[in-house]
Amino acid sequence: MVTERKHDRAFVRTFFTTPTAVDEDDTAKMLRRAIDLRGMEAPDVWVPDNEDATAPSMRDEGVENIIEVVSKDGADFPSEIHPRVVWHRDSPSTRYQGFQQMLEIADPENGAVEYIDGFVIPEVGGIDDWKKADEFFTIVENEHGLEEGSLKMSVIVESGQAELAMGKLREEMGKPENNLERLFMLVDGEVDYTKDMRAITPTGKLPPWAELRHNTSRGASAAGLIAVDGPYDDIRDVEGYHERMTENQAKGMLGIWSLTPGQVVEANKAPLPPEEGSWLLEVGPKQVELDEEDGTYRYSGSRLSLEETDGGYILRVGGDEYELDEGELEEELLDRAEYVPSMNDIVDSMEEFEAAKEAGRGAIAMERAATLVIDGIEVDIQNDRMWDEATYQAAMTPITLFQDVYENRPDQHEDLAEMYSEDVVERAMEVGN
Amino acid sequence: MVTERKHDRAFVRTFFTTPTAVDEDDTAKMLRRAIDLRGMEAPDVWVPDNEDATAPSMRDEGVENIIEVVSKDGADFPSEIHPRVVWHRDSPSTRYQGFQQMLEIADPENGAVEYIDGFVIPEVGGIDDWKKADEFFTIVENEHGLEEGSLKMSVIVESGQAELAMGKLREEMGKPENNLERLFMLVDGEVDYTKDMRAITPTGKLPPWAELRHNTSRGASAAGLIAVDGPYDDIRDVEGYHERMTENQAKGMLGIWSLTPGQVVEANKAPLPPEEGSWLLEVGPKQVELDEEDGTYRYSGSRLSLEETDGGYILRVGGDEYELDEGELEEELLDRAEYVPSMNDIVDSMEEFEAAKEAGRGAIAMERAATLVIDGIEVDIQNDRMWDEATYQAAMTPITLFQDVYENRPDQHEDLAEMYSEDVVERAMEVGN
Amino acid sequence: MVTERKHDRAFVRTFFTTPTAVDEDDTAKMLRRAIDLRGMEAPDVWVPDNEDATAPSMRDEGVENIIEVVSKDGADFPSEIHPRVVWHRDSPSTRYQGFQQMLEIADPENGAVEYIDGFVIPEVGGIDDWKKADEFFTIVENEHGLEEGSLKMSVIVESGQAELAMGKLREEMGKPENNLERLFMLVDGEVDYTKDMRAITPTGKLPPWAELRHNTSRGASAAGLIAVDGPYDDIRDVEGYHERMTENQAKGMLGIWSLTPGQVVEANKAPLPPEEGSWLLEVGPKQVELDEEDGTYRYSGSRLSLEETDGGYILRVGGDEYELDEGELEEELLDRAEYVPSMNDIVDSMEEFEAAKEAGRGAIAMERAATLVIDGIEVDIQNDRMWDEATYQAAMTPITLFQDVYENRPDQHEDLAEMYSEDVVERAMEVGN
């Protein structure tokens, strides 16, 4: 059992920001376009951004635009709405502006608040700065007759102070003088964090900040919150965006900022298991995916080659050469091969383990076999993995995520059924219950 | 001086778990087999595992089996015995079961407790959850007339909460309301940790969790405890197990879980210095070990080649080619070469430094020379390293570990003498004293 | 806005230690040589080292030498002076010696204290140990009629305990019972840290300790302090020293220990932007710098080759081959190419952004174009990067560092003007103000 979550969504894949006022005839144009998004193009959390994405001089108009657009079309929008207001740990006037923005947006007379799930607070500092923001939420709720704690608070972690504060949430959240139980997402903001840490890279690229992402994910885990990574601003680079998401997922950070509907689509799909399984083969610094062909898996690159000799094989990989007998060849390829299971495979394994458990067995071997083809030579490999309760529980995460998406995002049902087939979707919704 | 340790063993290389009850005629069969282990096959810490390794329905019988087997053969077992009981930060009923299991196993009337050194508590949460477990230890000790604090407590760190708790041990351990000084090992449990952090990898493999391991090692260092890594479950993959241990050692995590007597042998030997020194050469992404032959070190791979030209050399490495004169060649090879000292080498260096210190010198240059042979061409390289008190102290760790093993594990004396020769063992026991 | 710094220097590039007494006729010889350093050979912080660099039996004389040399030549020395005294978290007698050393060095009657900026305390433990040292500073100040808090305190972080303490500085620094606001630098000491963590590497090399460096940089950021890395003791290895500094800078750790004036020169220059911009191309595991020639950038290595075919191109990289049309080739090379901007380029970009901001635009695209030449074939690439306020702020760090250096180190003006030209220096001093 994971620390109980306080809010509806247990997972957030996508955090999509939109300028609240732009320099065009209709300053609310971007907001109007965003609130019309549906299906895979619609994020799990939509963030009308009245901070960095909007020019300071336009932010009063931004507040009005949020109210106008959300009160008009919020009822039909499929996702949560969390406007970002201004805030800064070092500036009382900025904090007071943020308070006023929240007070206005949340005023029930303006008609938007019933579709607003919370607010995003940027540039927080130490834990006492988080409490200042929380106190303003409480006052806003009290002034407007909203239930105390009903507005969720999310923060952008973009300072060393805020990174340290994440280690204290668990012990601070229960205290009677605050309502920090309203916390929802911990979102990294690597550009400002880089400034705050005074880091320099030769090309100006952002440092990877692996420790920050770990600490954000850990803070979320310890306090029952949701970890979200910051923006990936090379929008052209879809492959790089996916690599970043794969890295994040291995840290338990399953959500990421999206800057365009195109990025939203990629990020909505990324943590979901693939439709088809695949075999990967390690051939140098990277893994390559093998081509499926009539049930066999063919390697067609040039880095690895295989040759049959009298009573054996010669395997060449990059500059290295190995003389192997049949058993050694199978072992070598097994070491280099990895299987990426499909949604269907995962559901199969879980059902198999559940049946075994019901029959009183605590651990079973899951078998995965394939025929690889390299330079025309077929090699059969087979891989066993022991599954016990802990393996089963850890493998459950992508399924739980899928179930959370399915329950909360009816607008994506069609896309999901198309990706996976109706049958797999149905079984995935059953497993683990 | 390192923070003083509270318990007998200053190092734990191996943490070996055994199911307490299996579905066979003799349900204690695995326990009986484990308690007969001796020498390199016997772990530093043996953990009869009444949690995940044993089916829930068999755990009452598991308690009886532990008592029966340990009371009968515990006297002759060469290592510490720490049964793992059930526990969960989110389940009071599981915690109460864990308490009852400890109470029963530690009952002096059952005859096992005099051979039991402590208990392992899995699935702990924040520091206050650790205190709940500690309180049960205290009650067990009090009820059974055992000295307060005499049963050691070790925990499995398998949640973000527990990871954060490790940062608070030093300040919590002195408080009068607890007996947390009984803490002994901090053991990572990566499978459940992966679940708790909600991490996903495409193939289902465990993430590396480098930060967790650092934080565990740091927590152990700050509180005078011992850091142990979790299970490596690909039992076939001896090379992978060794790579993991090398990584861990560089983090100060010198112990690791072992699932089989074969893994115990590997893990007992891994942190001990090698019997023979060796030269490594960097030839691409990896280092290769050179072959010793009549006192020279020969490279026999195909990734690096060397050719003599008029007045110089051409060195080829992978796709790159370097034209070098003799001095540059020596420099280049010196940069690529590293020496792995043997136990004998380390003892030599320490004796040399101790003699220099006695003669009033604070720093000396340790010289290491070798003749490398590449494509028939001999190149002499020589490497100086300054040693001062700090270098000496840092180099002492493997020797201190060896001394701890030698003092506490007479059953391994024969193996150690065989590995290193009587003479080296004797000098290694003298150095630093 | 970054957390306000308490001291004059906002940046420290170099931390240069000198033995206070050596076994020669003039035991102060090394100190005399060091205090004569000027320009790029003079460090930002000079540390007469009365701890590890000086033999224990010479340390009383070391105190006298510091007093003699600093009182005589301190007035003309261009940098801050912070002697290191002895200290150990586990030894009251060592701590008392450290106190006596400070008391003596800071005695106004000895004439050195007016040139002494603070003291460096090694081997600190948990935060309460830091407070013991701070209390001695306060007593020294009080006894000698110095302003409370006027002596800066820096620590060497070389234990797990001290690493954890860095997470608490922000909340401890305001408390009325201490003067921890005097804290200035957090300096990693990896040799002793390795001992404290009980880490082992096969060759005896230091582990990379990436997490420690992150945590030091974060601690500095959260408390308004300065992060400095420990010694790099392979003095011959200039390339390795630079790689370490580049890594550190990406963590926000802009300072590093220097053991020789040669290392000081390298480390003083390393965080400053280069004089000339350059293009890097990824051709395998590493990036290579392209050769500029008449405004084009030529790749002259052998790992990457390009060939024109009917209506397309074949690009070969290592073992891989890509068939590409013109657009794909440009895209592929753009993905592999990165520009390292010069000081002049950075100042240009900042001025451009400032002008845009004044004209009411919040974000602009910065364009960077080049003609690459591979195997005689010219390919034009162009890279756009969006700059907003946050990008601008993050890009500001090297400029702020430059301005801090320029204001505090008049002895380096000549070197800087030579590196960058007078004009660039002038514009760099203007930008951002």
CSV table of N, CA, C and O in Angstrom, one decimal, chain A residues 132-197:
chain,number,residue,atom,x,y,z
A,132,LYS,N,3.0,30.2,3.8
A,132,LYS,CA,2.4,31.5,3.5
A,132,LYS,C,1.4,31.3,2.3
A,132,LYS,O,0.3,31.9,2.3
A,133,ALA,N,1.8,30.5,1.3
A,133,ALA,CA,0.9,30.3,0.2
A,133,ALA,C,-0.3,29.6,0.6
A,133,ALA,O,-1.5,29.9,0.3
A,134,ASP,N,-0.1,28.6,1.4
A,134,ASP,CA,-1.3,27.7,1.9
A,134,ASP,C,-2.2,28.6,2.7
A,134,ASP,O,-3.5,28.5,2.6
A,135,GLU,N,-1.7,29.5,3.5
A,135,GLU,CA,-2.6,30.4,4.3
A,135,GLU,C,-3.4,31.3,3.4
A,135,GLU,O,-4.6,31.5,3.7
A,136,PHE,N,-2.9,31.7,2.3
A,136,PHE,CA,-3.7,32.5,1.3
A,136,PHE,C,-4.8,31.7,0.7
A,136,PHE,O,-5.9,32.1,0.5
A,137,PHE,N,-4.5,30.4,0.4
A,137,PHE,CA,-5.5,29.5,-0.1
A,137,PHE,C,-6.7,29.4,1.0
A,137,PHE,O,-7.9,29.5,0.6
A,138,THR,N,-6.3,29.3,2.2
A,138,THR,CA,-7.3,29.2,3.3
A,138,THR,C,-8.2,30.4,3.4
A,138,THR,O,-9.4,30.4,3.5
A,139,ILE,N,-7.5,31.6,3.3
A,139,ILE,CA,-8.3,32.8,3.4
A,139,ILE,C,-9.2,33.0,2.2
A,139,ILE,O,-10.4,33.3,2.3
A,140,VAL,N,-8.7,32.6,1.0
A,140,VAL,CA,-9.5,32.7,-0.2
A,140,VAL,C,-10.8,31.8,-0.1
A,140,VAL,O,-11.9,32.2,-0.3
A,141,GLU,N,-10.5,30.5,0.4
A,141,GLU,CA,-11.6,29.6,0.6
A,141,GLU,C,-12.6,30.2,1.6
A,141,GLU,O,-13.9,30.1,1.4
A,142,ASN,N,-12.1,30.8,2.7
A,142,ASN,CA,-13.0,31.3,3.8
A,142,ASN,C,-13.8,32.5,3.3
A,142,ASN,O,-15.0,32.6,3.5
A,143,GLU,N,-13.1,33.4,2.6
A,143,GLU,CA,-13.8,34.6,2.1
A,143,GLU,C,-14.9,34.2,1.1
A,143,GLU,O,-15.9,34.9,1.0
A,144,HIS,N,-14.7,33.2,0.3
A,144,HIS,CA,-15.6,32.8,-0.7
A,144,HIS,C,-16.6,31.7,-0.3
A,144,HIS,O,-17.3,31.2,-1.2
A,145,GLY,N,-16.5,31.3,0.9
A,145,GLY,CA,-17.5,30.3,1.3
A,145,GLY,C,-17.2,28.9,0.7
A,145,GLY,O,-18.1,28.1,0.6
A,146,LEU,N,-15.9,28.7,0.3
A,146,LEU,CA,-15.5,27.3,-0.2
A,146,LEU,C,-15.1,26.5,0.9
A,146,LEU,O,-14.6,27.0,2.0
A,147,GLU,N,-15.2,25.2,0.8
A,147,GLU,CA,-14.8,24.3,1.8
A,147,GLU,C,-13.2,24.4,2.1
A,147,GLU,O,-12.5,24.5,1.1
A,148,GLU,N,-12.8,24.4,3.3
A,148,GLU,CA,-11.4,24.6,3.6
A,148,GLU,C,-10.6,23.4,3.1
A,148,GLU,O,-11.0,22.2,3.3
A,149,GLY,N,-9.6,23.6,2.3
A,149,GLY,CA,-8.8,22.6,1.8
A,149,GLY,C,-9.3,22.1,0.4
A,149,GLY,O,-8.7,21.2,-0.2
A,150,SER,N,-10.3,22.7,-0.1
A,150,SER,CA,-10.9,22.2,-1.4
A,150,SER,C,-10.1,22.6,-2.6
A,150,SER,O,-10.1,22.0,-3.6
A,151,LEU,N,-9.4,23.7,-2.5
A,151,LEU,CA,-8.5,24.1,-3.6
A,151,LEU,C,-7.1,23.5,-3.4
A,151,LEU,O,-6.5,23.6,-2.4
A,152,LYS,N,-6.7,22.7,-4.4
A,152,LYS,CA,-5.4,22.0,-4.4
A,152,LYS,C,-4.3,23.0,-4.6
A,152,LYS,O,-4.4,24.0,-5.4
A,153,MET,N,-3.2,22.8,-4.0
A,153,MET,CA,-2.0,23.6,-4.2
A,153,MET,C,-0.9,22.8,-4.8
A,153,MET,O,-0.6,21.7,-4.3
A,154,SER,N,-0.3,23.3,-5.8
A,154,SER,CA,0.8,22.6,-6.4
A,154,SER,C,2.0,23.7,-6.5
A,154,SER,O,1.7,24.9,-6.5
A,155,VAL,N,3.2,23.2,-6.4
A,155,VAL,CA,4.3,24.2,-6.4
A,155,VAL,C,5.3,23.8,-7.5
A,155,VAL,O,5.4,22.7,-8.0
A,156,ILE,N,6.0,24.9,-8.0
A,156,ILE,CA,7.1,24.7,-8.9
A,156,ILE,C,8.4,24.7,-8.0
A,156,ILE,O,8.6,25.7,-7.3
A,157,VAL,N,9.1,23.6,-8.1
A,157,VAL,CA,10.4,23.5,-7.3
A,157,VAL,C,11.5,24.0,-8.2
A,157,VAL,O,11.9,23.4,-9.1
A,158,GLU,N,11.9,25.3,-7.8
A,158,GLU,CA,13.0,25.9,-8.7
A,158,GLU,C,14.0,26.6,-7.9
A,158,GLU,O,14.6,27.6,-8.3
A,159,SER,N,14.3,26.1,-6.7
A,159,SER,CA,15.3,26.6,-5.8
A,159,SER,C,15.8,25.5,-4.9
A,159,SER,O,15.1,24.5,-4.7
A,160,GLY,N,17.1,25.6,-4.5
A,160,GLY,CA,17.6,24.7,-3.6
A,160,GLY,C,16.8,24.6,-2.3
A,160,GLY,O,16.6,23.5,-1.7
A,161,GLN,N,16.3,25.8,-1.8
A,161,GLN,CA,15.5,25.8,-0.6
A,161,GLN,C,14.2,24.9,-0.8
A,161,GLN,O,13.9,24.2,0.1
A,162,ALA,N,13.6,25.0,-1.9
A,162,ALA,CA,12.4,24.3,-2.2
A,162,ALA,C,12.7,22.8,-2.3
A,162,ALA,O,11.9,21.9,-1.8
A,163,GLU,N,13.8,22.5,-2.8
A,163,GLU,CA,14.2,21.1,-2.9
A,163,GLU,C,14.4,20.5,-1.5
A,163,GLU,O,13.9,19.4,-1.2
A,164,LEU,N,15.0,21.2,-0.6
A,164,LEU,CA,15.1,20.8,0.8
A,164,LEU,C,13.8,20.7,1.4
A,164,LEU,O,13.5,19.8,2.3
A,165,ALA,N,12.9,21.6,1.1
A,165,ALA,CA,11.5,21.6,1.8
A,165,ALA,C,10.8,20.3,1.5
A,165,ALA,O,10.0,19.8,2.4
A,166,MET,N,11.0,19.7,0.3
A,166,MET,CA,10.3,18.5,0.0
A,166,MET,C,10.6,17.3,0.9
A,166,MET,O,9.9,16.4,1.0
A,167,GLY,N,11.8,17.4,1.7
A,167,GLY,CA,12.1,16.4,2.6
A,167,GLY,C,11.3,16.5,3.9
A,167,GLY,O,11.4,15.7,4.8
A,168,LYS,N,10.6,17.6,4.1
A,168,LYS,CA,9.9,17.9,5.3
A,168,LYS,C,8.4,17.8,5.2
A,168,LYS,O,7.7,18.0,6.2
A,169,LEU,N,7.9,17.6,4.0
A,169,LEU,CA,6.4,17.7,3.8
A,169,LEU,C,5.6,16.7,4.7
A,169,LEU,O,4.6,17.1,5.3
A,170,ARG,N,6.1,15.5,4.8
A,170,ARG,CA,5.4,14.5,5.6
A,170,ARG,C,5.2,14.9,7.0
A,170,ARG,O,4.1,14.7,7.5
A,171,GLU,N,6.2,15.5,7.6
A,171,GLU,CA,6.0,15.9,9.0
A,171,GLU,C,5.3,17.2,9.2
A,171,GLU,O,4.7,17.5,10.3
A,172,GLU,N,5.2,18.0,8.2
A,172,GLU,CA,4.6,19.3,8.3
A,172,GLU,C,3.1,19.3,7.9
A,172,GLU,O,2.3,20.1,8.4
A,173,MET,N,2.7,18.3,7.1
A,173,MET,CA,1.4,18.3,6.5
A,173,MET,C,0.3,18.0,7.5
A,173,MET,O,-0.8,18.3,7.3
A,174,GLY,N,0.6,17.4,8.7
A,174,GLY,CA,-0.4,17.1,9.6
A,174,GLY,C,-0.6,18.2,10.7
A,174,GLY,O,-1.6,18.1,11.4
A,175,LYS,N,0.2,19.2,10.6
A,175,LYS,CA,0.1,20.2,11.7
A,175,LYS,C,-1.2,21.0,11.7
A,175,LYS,O,-1.6,21.4,10.6
A,176,PRO,N,-1.7,21.3,12.9
A,176,PRO,CA,-3.0,22.0,13.0
A,176,PRO,C,-3.0,23.4,12.4
A,176,PRO,O,-4.1,23.9,12.0
A,177,GLU,N,-1.9,24.1,12.4
A,177,GLU,CA,-1.9,25.5,11.9
A,177,GLU,C,-1.8,25.6,10.4
A,177,GLU,O,-1.8,26.7,9.9
A,178,ASN,N,-1.8,24.5,9.7
A,178,ASN,CA,-1.8,24.7,8.2
A,178,ASN,C,-2.8,23.7,7.6
A,178,ASN,O,-3.4,22.9,8.2
A,179,ASN,N,-3.0,23.9,6.3
A,179,ASN,CA,-3.9,23.0,5.5
A,179,ASN,C,-3.0,22.5,4.4
A,179,ASN,O,-3.5,22.3,3.2
A,180,LEU,N,-1.8,22.1,4.7
A,180,LEU,CA,-0.9,21.6,3.6
A,180,LEU,C,-1.4,20.3,3.0
A,180,LEU,O,-0.8,19.9,2.0
A,181,GLU,N,-2.3,19.7,3.6
A,181,GLU,CA,-2.9,18.5,3.0
A,181,GLU,C,-3.5,18.8,1.6
A,181,GLU,O,-3.8,17.9,0.8
A,182,ARG,N,-3.7,20.1,1.3
A,182,ARG,CA,-4.1,20.5,0.0
A,182,ARG,C,-3.1,20.3,-1.1
A,182,ARG,O,-3.4,20.5,-2.3
A,183,LEU,N,-1.9,20.0,-0.7
A,183,LEU,CA,-0.8,19.8,-1.7
A,183,LEU,C,-1.1,18.7,-2.7
A,183,LEU,O,-1.7,17.7,-2.3
A,184,PHE,N,-0.8,18.9,-4.0
A,184,PHE,CA,-1.2,18.0,-5.0
A,184,PHE,C,0.0,17.6,-5.9
A,184,PHE,O,0.4,16.4,-5.9
A,185,MET,N,0.6,18.5,-6.6
A,185,MET,CA,1.8,18.2,-7.5
A,185,MET,C,3.0,18.9,-7.0
A,185,MET,O,3.0,20.1,-6.6
A,186,LEU,N,4.2,18.2,-7.2
A,186,LEU,CA,5.5,18.8,-7.0
A,186,LEU,C,6.1,18.9,-8.5
A,186,LEU,O,6.3,17.8,-9.0
A,187,VAL,N,6.3,20.1,-9.0
A,187,VAL,CA,6.7,20.2,-10.4
A,187,VAL,C,8.1,20.8,-10.5
A,187,VAL,O,8.3,21.9,-9.9
A,188,ASP,N,9.0,20.2,-11.1
A,188,ASP,CA,10.4,20.8,-11.2
A,188,ASP,C,10.4,21.9,-12.3
A,188,ASP,O,9.7,21.8,-13.3
A,189,GLY,N,11.1,22.9,-12.0
A,189,GLY,CA,11.3,24.0,-12.9
A,189,GLY,C,12.8,24.2,-13.2
A,189,GLY,O,13.4,25.0,-12.5
A,190,GLU,N,13.3,23.5,-14.1
A,190,GLU,CA,14.8,23.4,-14.2
A,190,GLU,C,15.5,24.7,-14.7
A,190,GLU,O,16.7,24.9,-14.4
A,191,VAL,N,14.8,25.6,-15.4
A,191,VAL,CA,15.5,26.8,-15.9
A,191,VAL,C,15.8,27.7,-14.7
A,191,VAL,O,16.9,28.1,-14.5
A,192,ASP,N,14.7,28.0,-13.9
A,192,ASP,CA,15.0,28.9,-12.8
A,192,ASP,C,15.8,28.2,-11.7
A,192,ASP,O,16.6,28.8,-11.0
A,193,TYR,N,15.7,26.9,-11.6
A,193,TYR,CA,16.5,26.1,-10.6
A,193,TYR,C,18.0,26.3,-11.0
A,193,TYR,O,18.9,26.4,-10.2
A,194,THR,N,18.3,26.2,-12.3
A,194,THR,CA,19.7,26.4,-12.8
A,194,THR,C,20.2,27.7,-12.4
A,194,THR,O,21.3,27.9,-12.0
A,195,LYS,N,19.4,28.7,-12.5
A,195,LYS,CA,19.8,30.1,-12.1
A,195,LYS,C,20.0,30.1,-10.6
A,195,LYS,O,21.0,30.6,-10.2
A,196,ASP,N,19.1,29.6,-9.9
A,196,ASP,CA,19.2,29.6,-8.4
A,196,ASP,C,20.4,28.9,-7.9
A,196,ASP,O,21.1,29.3,-7.0
A,197,MET,N,20.8,27.8,-8.6
A,197,MET,CA,22.0,27.0,-8.2
A,197,MET,C,23.2,27.6,-8.8
A,197,MET,O,24.3,27.1,-8.5
